[in-house]
PDB file of C-alpha atoms in Angstrom:
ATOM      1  CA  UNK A1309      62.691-114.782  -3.719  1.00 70.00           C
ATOM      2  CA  UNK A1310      64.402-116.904  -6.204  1.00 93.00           C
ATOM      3  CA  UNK A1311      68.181-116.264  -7.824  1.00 96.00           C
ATOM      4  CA  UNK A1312      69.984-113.968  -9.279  1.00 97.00           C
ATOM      5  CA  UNK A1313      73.377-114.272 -11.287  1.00 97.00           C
ATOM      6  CA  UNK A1314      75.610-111.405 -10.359  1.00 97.00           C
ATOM      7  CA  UNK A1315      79.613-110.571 -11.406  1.00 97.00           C
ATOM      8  CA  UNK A1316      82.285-108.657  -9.741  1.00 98.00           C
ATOM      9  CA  UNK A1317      84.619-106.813 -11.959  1.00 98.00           C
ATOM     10  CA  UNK A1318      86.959-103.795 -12.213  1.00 98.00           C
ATOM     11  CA  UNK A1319      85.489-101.378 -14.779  1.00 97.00           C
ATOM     12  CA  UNK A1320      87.505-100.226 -17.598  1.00 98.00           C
ATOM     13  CA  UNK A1321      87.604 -96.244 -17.283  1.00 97.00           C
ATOM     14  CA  UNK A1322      86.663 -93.612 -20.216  1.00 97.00           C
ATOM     15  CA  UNK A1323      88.002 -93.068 -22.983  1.00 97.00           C
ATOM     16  CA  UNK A1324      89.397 -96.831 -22.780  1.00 98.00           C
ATOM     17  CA  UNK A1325      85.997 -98.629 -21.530  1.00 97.00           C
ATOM     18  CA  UNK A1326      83.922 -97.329 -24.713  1.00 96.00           C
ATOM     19  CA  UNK A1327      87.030 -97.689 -27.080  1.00 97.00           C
ATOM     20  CA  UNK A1328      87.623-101.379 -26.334  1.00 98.00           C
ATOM     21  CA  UNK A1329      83.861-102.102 -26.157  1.00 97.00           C
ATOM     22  CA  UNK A1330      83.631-100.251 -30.031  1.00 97.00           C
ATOM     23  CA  UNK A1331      86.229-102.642 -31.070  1.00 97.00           C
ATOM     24  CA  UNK A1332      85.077-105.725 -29.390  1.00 98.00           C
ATOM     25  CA  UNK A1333      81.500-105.193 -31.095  1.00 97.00           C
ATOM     26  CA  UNK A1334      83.230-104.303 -34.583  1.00 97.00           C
ATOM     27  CA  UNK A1335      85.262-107.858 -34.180  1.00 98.00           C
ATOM     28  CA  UNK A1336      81.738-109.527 -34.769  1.00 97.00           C
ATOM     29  CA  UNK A1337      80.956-110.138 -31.038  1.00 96.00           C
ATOM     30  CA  UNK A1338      77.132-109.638 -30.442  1.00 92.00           C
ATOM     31  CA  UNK A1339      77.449-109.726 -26.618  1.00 91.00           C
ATOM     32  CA  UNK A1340      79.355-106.449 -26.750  1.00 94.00           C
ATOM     33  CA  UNK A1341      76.783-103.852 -25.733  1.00 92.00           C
ATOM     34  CA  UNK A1342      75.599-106.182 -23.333  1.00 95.00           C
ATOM     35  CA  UNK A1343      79.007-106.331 -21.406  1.00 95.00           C
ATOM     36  CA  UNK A1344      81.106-103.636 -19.760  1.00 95.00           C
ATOM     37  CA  UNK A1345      84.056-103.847 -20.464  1.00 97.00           C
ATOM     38  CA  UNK A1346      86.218-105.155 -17.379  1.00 98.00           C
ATOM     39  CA  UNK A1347      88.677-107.181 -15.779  1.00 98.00           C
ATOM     40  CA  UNK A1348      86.672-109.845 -14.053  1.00 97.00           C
ATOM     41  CA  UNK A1349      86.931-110.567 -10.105  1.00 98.00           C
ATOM     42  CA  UNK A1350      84.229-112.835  -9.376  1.00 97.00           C
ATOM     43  CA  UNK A1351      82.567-114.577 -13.104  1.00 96.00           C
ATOM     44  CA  UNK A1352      79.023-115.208 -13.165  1.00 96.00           C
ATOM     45  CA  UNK A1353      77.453-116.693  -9.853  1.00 96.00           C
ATOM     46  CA  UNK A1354      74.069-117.996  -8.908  1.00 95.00           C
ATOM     47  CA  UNK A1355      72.574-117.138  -5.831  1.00 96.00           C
ATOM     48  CA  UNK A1356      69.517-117.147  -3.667  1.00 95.00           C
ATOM     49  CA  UNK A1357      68.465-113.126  -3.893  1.00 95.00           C
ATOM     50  CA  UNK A1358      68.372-113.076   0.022  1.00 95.00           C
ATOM     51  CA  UNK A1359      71.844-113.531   0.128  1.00 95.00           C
ATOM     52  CA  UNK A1360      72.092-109.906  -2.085  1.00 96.00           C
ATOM     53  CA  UNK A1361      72.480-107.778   1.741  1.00 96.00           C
ATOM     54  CA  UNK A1362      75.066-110.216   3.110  1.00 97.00           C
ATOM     55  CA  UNK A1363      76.687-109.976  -0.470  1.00 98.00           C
ATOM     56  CA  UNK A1364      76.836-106.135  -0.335  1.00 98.00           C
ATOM     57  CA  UNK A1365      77.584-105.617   3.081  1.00 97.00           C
ATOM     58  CA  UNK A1366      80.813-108.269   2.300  1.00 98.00           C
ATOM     59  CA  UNK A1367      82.164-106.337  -0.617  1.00 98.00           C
ATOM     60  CA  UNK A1368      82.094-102.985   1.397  1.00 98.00           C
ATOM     61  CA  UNK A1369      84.294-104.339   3.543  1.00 97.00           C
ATOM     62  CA  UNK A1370      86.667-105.504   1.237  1.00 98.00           C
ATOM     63  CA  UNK A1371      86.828-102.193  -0.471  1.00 98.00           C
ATOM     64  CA  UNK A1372      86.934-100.391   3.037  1.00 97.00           C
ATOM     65  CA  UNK A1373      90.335-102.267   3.664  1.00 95.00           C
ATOM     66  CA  UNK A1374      92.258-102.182   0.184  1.00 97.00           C
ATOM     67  CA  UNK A1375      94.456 -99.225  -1.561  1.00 96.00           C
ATOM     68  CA  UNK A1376      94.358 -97.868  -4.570  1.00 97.00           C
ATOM     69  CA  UNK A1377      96.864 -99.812  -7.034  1.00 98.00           C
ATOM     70  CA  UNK A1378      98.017 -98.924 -10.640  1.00 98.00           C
ATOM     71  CA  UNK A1379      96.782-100.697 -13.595  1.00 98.00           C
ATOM     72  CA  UNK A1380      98.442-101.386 -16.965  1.00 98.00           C
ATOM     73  CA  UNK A1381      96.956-102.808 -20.167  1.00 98.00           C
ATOM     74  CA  UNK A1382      99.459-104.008 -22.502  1.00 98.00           C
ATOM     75  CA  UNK A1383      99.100-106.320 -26.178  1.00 98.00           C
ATOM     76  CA  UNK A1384      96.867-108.893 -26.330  1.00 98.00           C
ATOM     77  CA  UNK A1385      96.764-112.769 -25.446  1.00 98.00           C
ATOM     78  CA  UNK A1386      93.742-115.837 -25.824  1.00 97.00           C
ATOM     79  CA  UNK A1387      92.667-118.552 -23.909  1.00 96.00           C
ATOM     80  CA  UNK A1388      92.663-120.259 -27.410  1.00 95.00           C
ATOM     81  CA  UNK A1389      92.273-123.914 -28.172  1.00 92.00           C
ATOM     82  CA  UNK A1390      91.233-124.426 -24.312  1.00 91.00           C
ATOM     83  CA  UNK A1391      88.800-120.969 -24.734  1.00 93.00           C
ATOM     84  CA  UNK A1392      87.915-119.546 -27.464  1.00 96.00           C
ATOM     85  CA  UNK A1393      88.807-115.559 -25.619  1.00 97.00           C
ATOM     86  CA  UNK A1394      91.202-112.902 -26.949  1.00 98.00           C
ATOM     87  CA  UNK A1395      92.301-110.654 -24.439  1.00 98.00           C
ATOM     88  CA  UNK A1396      94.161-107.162 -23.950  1.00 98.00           C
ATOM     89  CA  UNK A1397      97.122-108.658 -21.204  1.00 98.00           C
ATOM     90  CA  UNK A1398      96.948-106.790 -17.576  1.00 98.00           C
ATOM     91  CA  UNK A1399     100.565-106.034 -17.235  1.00 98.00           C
ATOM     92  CA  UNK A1400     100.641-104.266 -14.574  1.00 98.00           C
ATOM     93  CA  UNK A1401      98.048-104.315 -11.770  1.00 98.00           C
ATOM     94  CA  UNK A1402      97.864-108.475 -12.140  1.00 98.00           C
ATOM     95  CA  UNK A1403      98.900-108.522  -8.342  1.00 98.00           C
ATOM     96  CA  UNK A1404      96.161-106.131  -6.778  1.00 98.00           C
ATOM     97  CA  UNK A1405      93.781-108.265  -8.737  1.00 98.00           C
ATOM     98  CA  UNK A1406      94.677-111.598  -7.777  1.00 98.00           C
ATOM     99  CA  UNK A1407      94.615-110.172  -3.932  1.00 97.00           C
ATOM    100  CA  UNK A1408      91.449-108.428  -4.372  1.00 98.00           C
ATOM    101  CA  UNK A1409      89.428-111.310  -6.541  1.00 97.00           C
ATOM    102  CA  UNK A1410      90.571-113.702  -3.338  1.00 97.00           C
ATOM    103  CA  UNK A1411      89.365-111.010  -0.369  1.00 97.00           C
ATOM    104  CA  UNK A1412      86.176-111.047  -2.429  1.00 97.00           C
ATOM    105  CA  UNK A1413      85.724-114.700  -3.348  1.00 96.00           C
ATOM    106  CA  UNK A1414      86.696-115.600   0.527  1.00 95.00           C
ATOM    107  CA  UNK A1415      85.878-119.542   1.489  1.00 94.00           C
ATOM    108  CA  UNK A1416      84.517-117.598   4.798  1.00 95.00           C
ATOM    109  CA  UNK A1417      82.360-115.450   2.908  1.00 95.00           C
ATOM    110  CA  UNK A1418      78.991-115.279   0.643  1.00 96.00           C
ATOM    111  CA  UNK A1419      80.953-115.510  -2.830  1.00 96.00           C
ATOM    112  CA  UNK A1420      83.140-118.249  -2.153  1.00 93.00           C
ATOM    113  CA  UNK A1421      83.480-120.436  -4.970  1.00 90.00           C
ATOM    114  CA  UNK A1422      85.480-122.700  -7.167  1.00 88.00           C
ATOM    115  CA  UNK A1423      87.037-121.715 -10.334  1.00 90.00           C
ATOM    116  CA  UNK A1424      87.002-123.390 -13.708  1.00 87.00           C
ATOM    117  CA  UNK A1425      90.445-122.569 -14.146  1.00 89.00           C
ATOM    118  CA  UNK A1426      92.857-120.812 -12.260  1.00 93.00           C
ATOM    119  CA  UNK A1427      92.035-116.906 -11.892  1.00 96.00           C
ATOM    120  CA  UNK A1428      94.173-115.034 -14.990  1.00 97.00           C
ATOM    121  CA  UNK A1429      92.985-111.215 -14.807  1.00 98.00           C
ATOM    122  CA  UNK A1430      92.421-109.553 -18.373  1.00 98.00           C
ATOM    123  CA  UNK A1431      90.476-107.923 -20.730  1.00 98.00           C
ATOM    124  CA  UNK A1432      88.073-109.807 -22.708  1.00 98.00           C
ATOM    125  CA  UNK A1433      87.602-107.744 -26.372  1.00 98.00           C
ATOM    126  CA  UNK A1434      86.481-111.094 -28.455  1.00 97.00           C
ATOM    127  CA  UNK A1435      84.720-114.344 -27.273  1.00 97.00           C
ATOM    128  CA  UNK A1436      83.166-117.357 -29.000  1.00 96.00           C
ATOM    129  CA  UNK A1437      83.212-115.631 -32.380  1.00 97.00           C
ATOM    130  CA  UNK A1438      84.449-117.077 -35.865  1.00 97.00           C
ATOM    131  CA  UNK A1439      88.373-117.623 -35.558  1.00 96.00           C
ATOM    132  CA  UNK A1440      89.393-115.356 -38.122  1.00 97.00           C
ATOM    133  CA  UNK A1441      87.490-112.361 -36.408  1.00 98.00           C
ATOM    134  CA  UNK A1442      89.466-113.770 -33.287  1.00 97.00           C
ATOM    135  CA  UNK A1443      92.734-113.714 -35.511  1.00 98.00           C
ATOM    136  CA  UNK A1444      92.172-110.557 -36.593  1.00 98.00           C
ATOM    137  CA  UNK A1445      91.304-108.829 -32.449  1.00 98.00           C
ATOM    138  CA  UNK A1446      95.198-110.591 -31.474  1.00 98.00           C
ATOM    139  CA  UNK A1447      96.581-108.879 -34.276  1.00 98.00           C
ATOM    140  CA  UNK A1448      94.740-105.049 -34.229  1.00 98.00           C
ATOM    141  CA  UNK A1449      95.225-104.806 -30.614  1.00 98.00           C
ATOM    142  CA  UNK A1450      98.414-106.215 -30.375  1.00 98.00           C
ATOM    143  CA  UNK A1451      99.889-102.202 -29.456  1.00 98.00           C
ATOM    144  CA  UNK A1452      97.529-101.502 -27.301  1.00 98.00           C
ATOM    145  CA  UNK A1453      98.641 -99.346 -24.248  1.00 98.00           C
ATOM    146  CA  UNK A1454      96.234 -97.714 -21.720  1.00 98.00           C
ATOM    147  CA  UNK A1455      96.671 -97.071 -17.572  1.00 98.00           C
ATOM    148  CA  UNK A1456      94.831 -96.020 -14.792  1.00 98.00           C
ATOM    149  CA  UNK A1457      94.875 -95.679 -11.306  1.00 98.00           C
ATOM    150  CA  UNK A1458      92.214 -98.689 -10.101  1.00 98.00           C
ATOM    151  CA  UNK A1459      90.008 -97.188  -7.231  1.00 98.00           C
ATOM    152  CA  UNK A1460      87.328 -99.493  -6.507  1.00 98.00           C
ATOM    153  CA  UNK A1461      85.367-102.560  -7.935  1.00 98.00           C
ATOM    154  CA  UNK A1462      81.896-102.716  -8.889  1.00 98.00           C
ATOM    155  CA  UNK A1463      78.864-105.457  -8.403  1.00 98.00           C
ATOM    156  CA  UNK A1464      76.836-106.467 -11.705  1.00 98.00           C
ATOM    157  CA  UNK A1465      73.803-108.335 -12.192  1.00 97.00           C
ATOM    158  CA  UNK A1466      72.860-110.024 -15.337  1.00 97.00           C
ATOM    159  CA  UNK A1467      69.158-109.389 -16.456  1.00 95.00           C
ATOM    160  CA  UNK A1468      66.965-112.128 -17.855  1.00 93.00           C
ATOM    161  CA  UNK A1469      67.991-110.351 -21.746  1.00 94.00           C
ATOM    162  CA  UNK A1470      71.735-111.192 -21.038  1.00 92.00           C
ATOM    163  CA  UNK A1471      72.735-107.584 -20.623  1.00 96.00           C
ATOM    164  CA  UNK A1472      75.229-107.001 -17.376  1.00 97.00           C
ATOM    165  CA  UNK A1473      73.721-104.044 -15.100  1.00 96.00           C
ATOM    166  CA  UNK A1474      75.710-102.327 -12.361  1.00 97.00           C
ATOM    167  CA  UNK A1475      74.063-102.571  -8.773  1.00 96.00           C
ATOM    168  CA  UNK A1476      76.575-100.735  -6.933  1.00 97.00           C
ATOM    169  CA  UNK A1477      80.562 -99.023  -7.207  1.00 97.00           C
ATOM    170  CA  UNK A1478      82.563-100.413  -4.329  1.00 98.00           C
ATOM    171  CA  UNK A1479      85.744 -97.424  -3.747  1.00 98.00           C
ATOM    172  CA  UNK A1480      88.287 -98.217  -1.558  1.00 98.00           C
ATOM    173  CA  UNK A1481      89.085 -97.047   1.682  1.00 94.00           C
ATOM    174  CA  UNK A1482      92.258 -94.688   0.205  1.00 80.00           C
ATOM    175  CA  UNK A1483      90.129 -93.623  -2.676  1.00 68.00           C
ATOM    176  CA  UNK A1484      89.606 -90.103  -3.087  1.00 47.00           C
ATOM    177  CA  UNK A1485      86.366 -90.961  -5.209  1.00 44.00           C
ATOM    178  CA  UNK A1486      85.006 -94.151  -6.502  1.00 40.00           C
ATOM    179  CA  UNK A1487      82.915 -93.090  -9.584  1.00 43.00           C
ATOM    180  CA  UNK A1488      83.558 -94.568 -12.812  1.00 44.00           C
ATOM    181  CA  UNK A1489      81.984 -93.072 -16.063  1.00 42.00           C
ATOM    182  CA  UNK A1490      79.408 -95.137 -17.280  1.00 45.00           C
ATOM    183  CA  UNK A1491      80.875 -96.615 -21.068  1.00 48.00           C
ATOM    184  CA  UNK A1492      77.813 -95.263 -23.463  1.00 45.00           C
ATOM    185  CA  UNK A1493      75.643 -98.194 -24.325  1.00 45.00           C
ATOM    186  CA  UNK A1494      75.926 -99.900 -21.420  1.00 45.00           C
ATOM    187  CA  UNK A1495      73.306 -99.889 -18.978  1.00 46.00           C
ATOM    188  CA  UNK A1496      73.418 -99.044 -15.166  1.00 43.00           C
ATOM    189  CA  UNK A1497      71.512 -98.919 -12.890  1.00 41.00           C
ATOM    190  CA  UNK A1498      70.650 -95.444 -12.396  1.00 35.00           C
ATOM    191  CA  UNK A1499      69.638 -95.148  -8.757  1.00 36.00           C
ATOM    192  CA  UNK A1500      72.585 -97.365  -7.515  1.00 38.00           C
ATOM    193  CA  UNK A1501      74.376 -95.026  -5.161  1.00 39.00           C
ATOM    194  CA  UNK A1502      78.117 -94.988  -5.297  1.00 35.00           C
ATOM    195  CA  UNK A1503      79.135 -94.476  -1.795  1.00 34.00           C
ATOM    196  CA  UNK A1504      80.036 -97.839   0.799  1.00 34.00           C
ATOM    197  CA  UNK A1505      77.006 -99.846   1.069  1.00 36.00           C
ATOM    198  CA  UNK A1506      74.797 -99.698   4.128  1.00 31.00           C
ATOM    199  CA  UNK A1507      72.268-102.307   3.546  1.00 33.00           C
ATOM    200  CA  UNK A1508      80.916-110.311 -12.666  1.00 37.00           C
ATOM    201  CA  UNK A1509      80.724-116.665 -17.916  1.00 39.00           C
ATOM    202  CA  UNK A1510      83.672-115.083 -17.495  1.00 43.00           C
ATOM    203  CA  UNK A1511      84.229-112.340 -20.605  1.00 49.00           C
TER     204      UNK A1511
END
């Protein structure tokens, strides 16, 4: 069956999802369009596609058993010299995140594995561009506020043209829905249902 490389990430909701994805494309960064924008639980993972049922089924139950927890974007950060990644800073919902990314990325389950460096949840809105473009993301989004209530997680596969498509929403078990608008210009997949599952290079 061979592999697939799939993501789990918490979607950035509308208006803020299309607004941050606008501006990470007008810094000069191609991959943009190709990327919703997110806060990253799981970064890009190889694995056989017959492990894709196992996969869901795990991530249903992880939703099934965590709340609902508030979220918080605040100024910006970067990786920089060690990455080259600016970043809008979680400042409130870094908790729920770390919890969540290690019920997902359990050493018991099908998405265990290592990290490159220890899990830091944020928003990626520039990466691997010219520094000056990089310079000029730290400073232009260095007041930028946004929150949300964070109701769910999503799974993402990335195609063989480097675009990130969703494969299902993941609500959890308190949520009173977990849809999240689709950011124009990103592609999802359209007949991915929404509702618990009965069968996301981090940036």
């Amino acid at each position: 069956m061979g592999t697939v490389t799939l993501g789990v990430s918490i979607a950035v909701p509308e208006p803020y999802g299309s607004q941050l994805q606008q501006l990470r494309a007008g810094f000069g960064d191609a991959a943009a369009h190709g990327i919703p924008t997110h806060i990253t639980l799981v970064p890009p993972t190889e694995v056989e596609a017959e492990r894709l049922p196992r996969i869901r089924a795990h991530l249903a139950r992880v939703a099934e058993t965590f709340g609902t927890f508030p979220m918080r974007l605040e100024g910006t950060g970067t990786f920089r010299p060690l990455s080259p990644v600016v970043f809008v800073r979680v400042a409130e919902g870094g908790e729920g995140c770390t919890s969540l990314q290690g019920l997902v990325r359990d050493p018991a389950g099908p998405l265990d594995r290592e990290l490159a460096f220890p899990y830091h949840p944020h928003v990626t809105v520039a990466h691997g561009i010219a520094d000056e473009a990089m310079d000029r993301a730290f400073a232009e989004l260095a007041d930028y506020r946004a929150a949300w209530d964070c109701t769910g997680f999503a799974l993402y596969e990335q195609g063989s043209d480097g675009v990130w498509r969703k494969l299902r929403e993941y609500p959890f078990g308190n949520a009173a829905t977990g849809a999240v608008p689709a950011q124009p210009g990103s592609p999802v997949d359209e007949a991915a249902g929404t509702a618990a599952d009965t069968a996301p290079r981090q940036s």
